[in-house]
Amino acid sequence: MSTESTTTDVAAQPDGEPLRVILAKLGLDGHDRGLKVVARMLRDAGVEVIYLGIRQTTATIINAAEQEDADAIGLSMHNAGHLTLAPRMVEAVKEAGLDIPVIVGGIIPDDDVIELQNKGIAAVLGPGASTDDVVAAVRTSISN
Amino acid sequence: MPVPDVFELARNGERRALGRLLTLVERGGVNGDKVAEISHPIAGSSHVVGLTGAPGAGKSTITGRLAAAAGLASESGVGVVAIDPSSPITGGAILGDRIRMDEVIDREGTFVRSMATRGSSGGLALAVPGAIRVLDAVGYDPVIIETVGVGQVEVDIAGTADTTIVVVTPGWGDAVQANKAGLLEVADIFVVNKAERPGASDARRDLELMLDLGAHPDPNKPTWRAPILMTTATDGSGIDELWDQVVAHRSWLTETGELLGRRQNRDRFEMLGRVDELLGGLGRKRAESEQGLALLADVQSRKLSPTAAAAELLADLLES
Ligand SMILES: Nc1nc2c(ncn2[C@@H]2O[C@H](COP(=O)(O)OP(=O)(O)O)[C@@H](O)[C@H]2O)c(=O)[nH]1
Ligand SMILES: [Mg+2]
């Protein structure tokens, strides 16, 4: 038997397999309440959340994404740094040769949302996002 | 990319490839089988260390510290598999072990993978033996497994690891619980973590007492008395001593031939487990067939007993 005929695509995400999503907060600011809420939402939607918590760097997140074979990176942003930090994450993902979406959650002004999307952020979620919103954003980002 | 190519990349130190191999192992199926087929012949040299204990005992923090200590002693890099439970209702999970390890490990030399139990009834994910095999095959040594300590798991991990570390904390009950759960038999090393807290020496004494009571050394077999170590994982004290004991246990296993025995046993269990899985799968498939449904109808109308129906369904396999 040839390898081709016995091997299905190693990159495919088969139906019914749980998504694996990294959740982290970049930068120095301190609390993780929001992040924990999102972690529970995703878990309750059947997602395997790799929880990294606060004070992460792009390097620690990339390292985790590679080892965990994550399907997406979720960043919580609550300071004014989102316009620099989130695009930097997208750059780091590209540099590492990874092909996974970066999703941002937090209180982000509308203008900034557009700028973030222009800079490669796959989705932006506001504080009022429901579990369905969060899960839908993750799923569509991954399939795009 | 075909599995053998991914495997080659992983052997050459490409972390992303190793991450993907572990995913394939978790998913099982054709690709998972292929990974096992490639890794099994070249695996078997790494020391597998299991850690278990109640949630919050400090297992992840210890694992991170231990990986750092092991990394200093090893040139091959340290593999870690950290298991947390899946929600039985949604299948989702929050895997929070990594956060504790990232604080203390050397990132270059360590490969950490978080795994959810995914419906396995114990606290050991079904994919764990396969994950150990891959990490071993691509060269990580030791491989450290952190399991959620509930019920039967402690015993499961002992069937999977060469050296089993049981973590308890100060406070009434832990040592007693450990005794009840049958841990005295499976622990190769005890750790009293959070040793800076009051009651640590009491916990140690309780364990010693129970070890004395439970000791029935067989004069014909080599015996290892589980040492009890005191650690404060948050600041790292006691971790070097713990690592020394892990190394000492490994030497004891090799010198006495216990290592070979344990591993042969492990292979046997894994093969039997796969036999169960394959036969069960085949049986369920046949039960859905025309013949299977006819047999089921006979059982339901009480013409045939369930046992007789099952035997007929698998008659060709049971003949010999
Ligand atoms: N005081 C104290 N806290 C510790 C020690 N080791 C771990 N912890 C803390 O205990 C909590 C649980 O630790 P973790 O490693 O996640 O435990 P696990 O659930 O067994 O993996 C964390 O807040 C750790 O910082 C220790 O030696 N002393
Ligand atoms: Mg843990």
XYZ file of C-alpha atoms and ligand atoms in Angstrom, chain B residues 54-61 97 100 146 193-194 196-197 231-234, ligand 1:
47
model
C -4.963 15.909 44.225
C -5.846 19.018 42.191
C -3.982 22.031 43.554
C -1.270 19.955 45.240
C 1.358 21.634 43.093
C 1.935 18.984 40.419
C 2.336 21.436 37.527
C 4.699 23.655 39.477
C -1.003 23.370 33.618
C 2.531 27.112 36.007
C 1.261 15.008 34.950
C 4.790 19.773 48.627
C 4.022 23.177 50.172
C 6.800 25.595 54.112
C 3.313 25.260 55.539
C 9.456 20.417 48.477
C 8.361 24.008 48.102
C 7.800 24.018 44.384
C 7.099 27.728 44.170
N 2.526 27.880 49.200
C 2.844 27.086 48.185
N 2.078 27.111 47.086
C 2.410 26.276 46.073
C 3.527 25.411 46.137
N 3.564 24.711 44.986
C 2.550 25.132 44.232
N 1.839 26.093 44.892
C 0.663 26.823 44.399
O -0.449 25.953 44.425
C -1.346 26.268 43.364
C -1.622 25.032 42.526
O -0.435 24.640 41.900
P -0.406 23.712 40.612
O 1.019 23.441 40.296
O -1.256 24.309 39.539
O -1.113 22.390 41.188
P -1.734 21.119 40.428
O -3.195 21.344 40.277
O -1.443 19.963 41.328
O -1.037 21.005 39.107
C -0.696 27.386 42.583
O -1.234 28.600 43.001
C 0.772 27.267 42.960
O 1.447 28.501 42.848
C 4.334 25.418 47.341
O 5.294 24.670 47.467
N 3.935 26.259 48.331
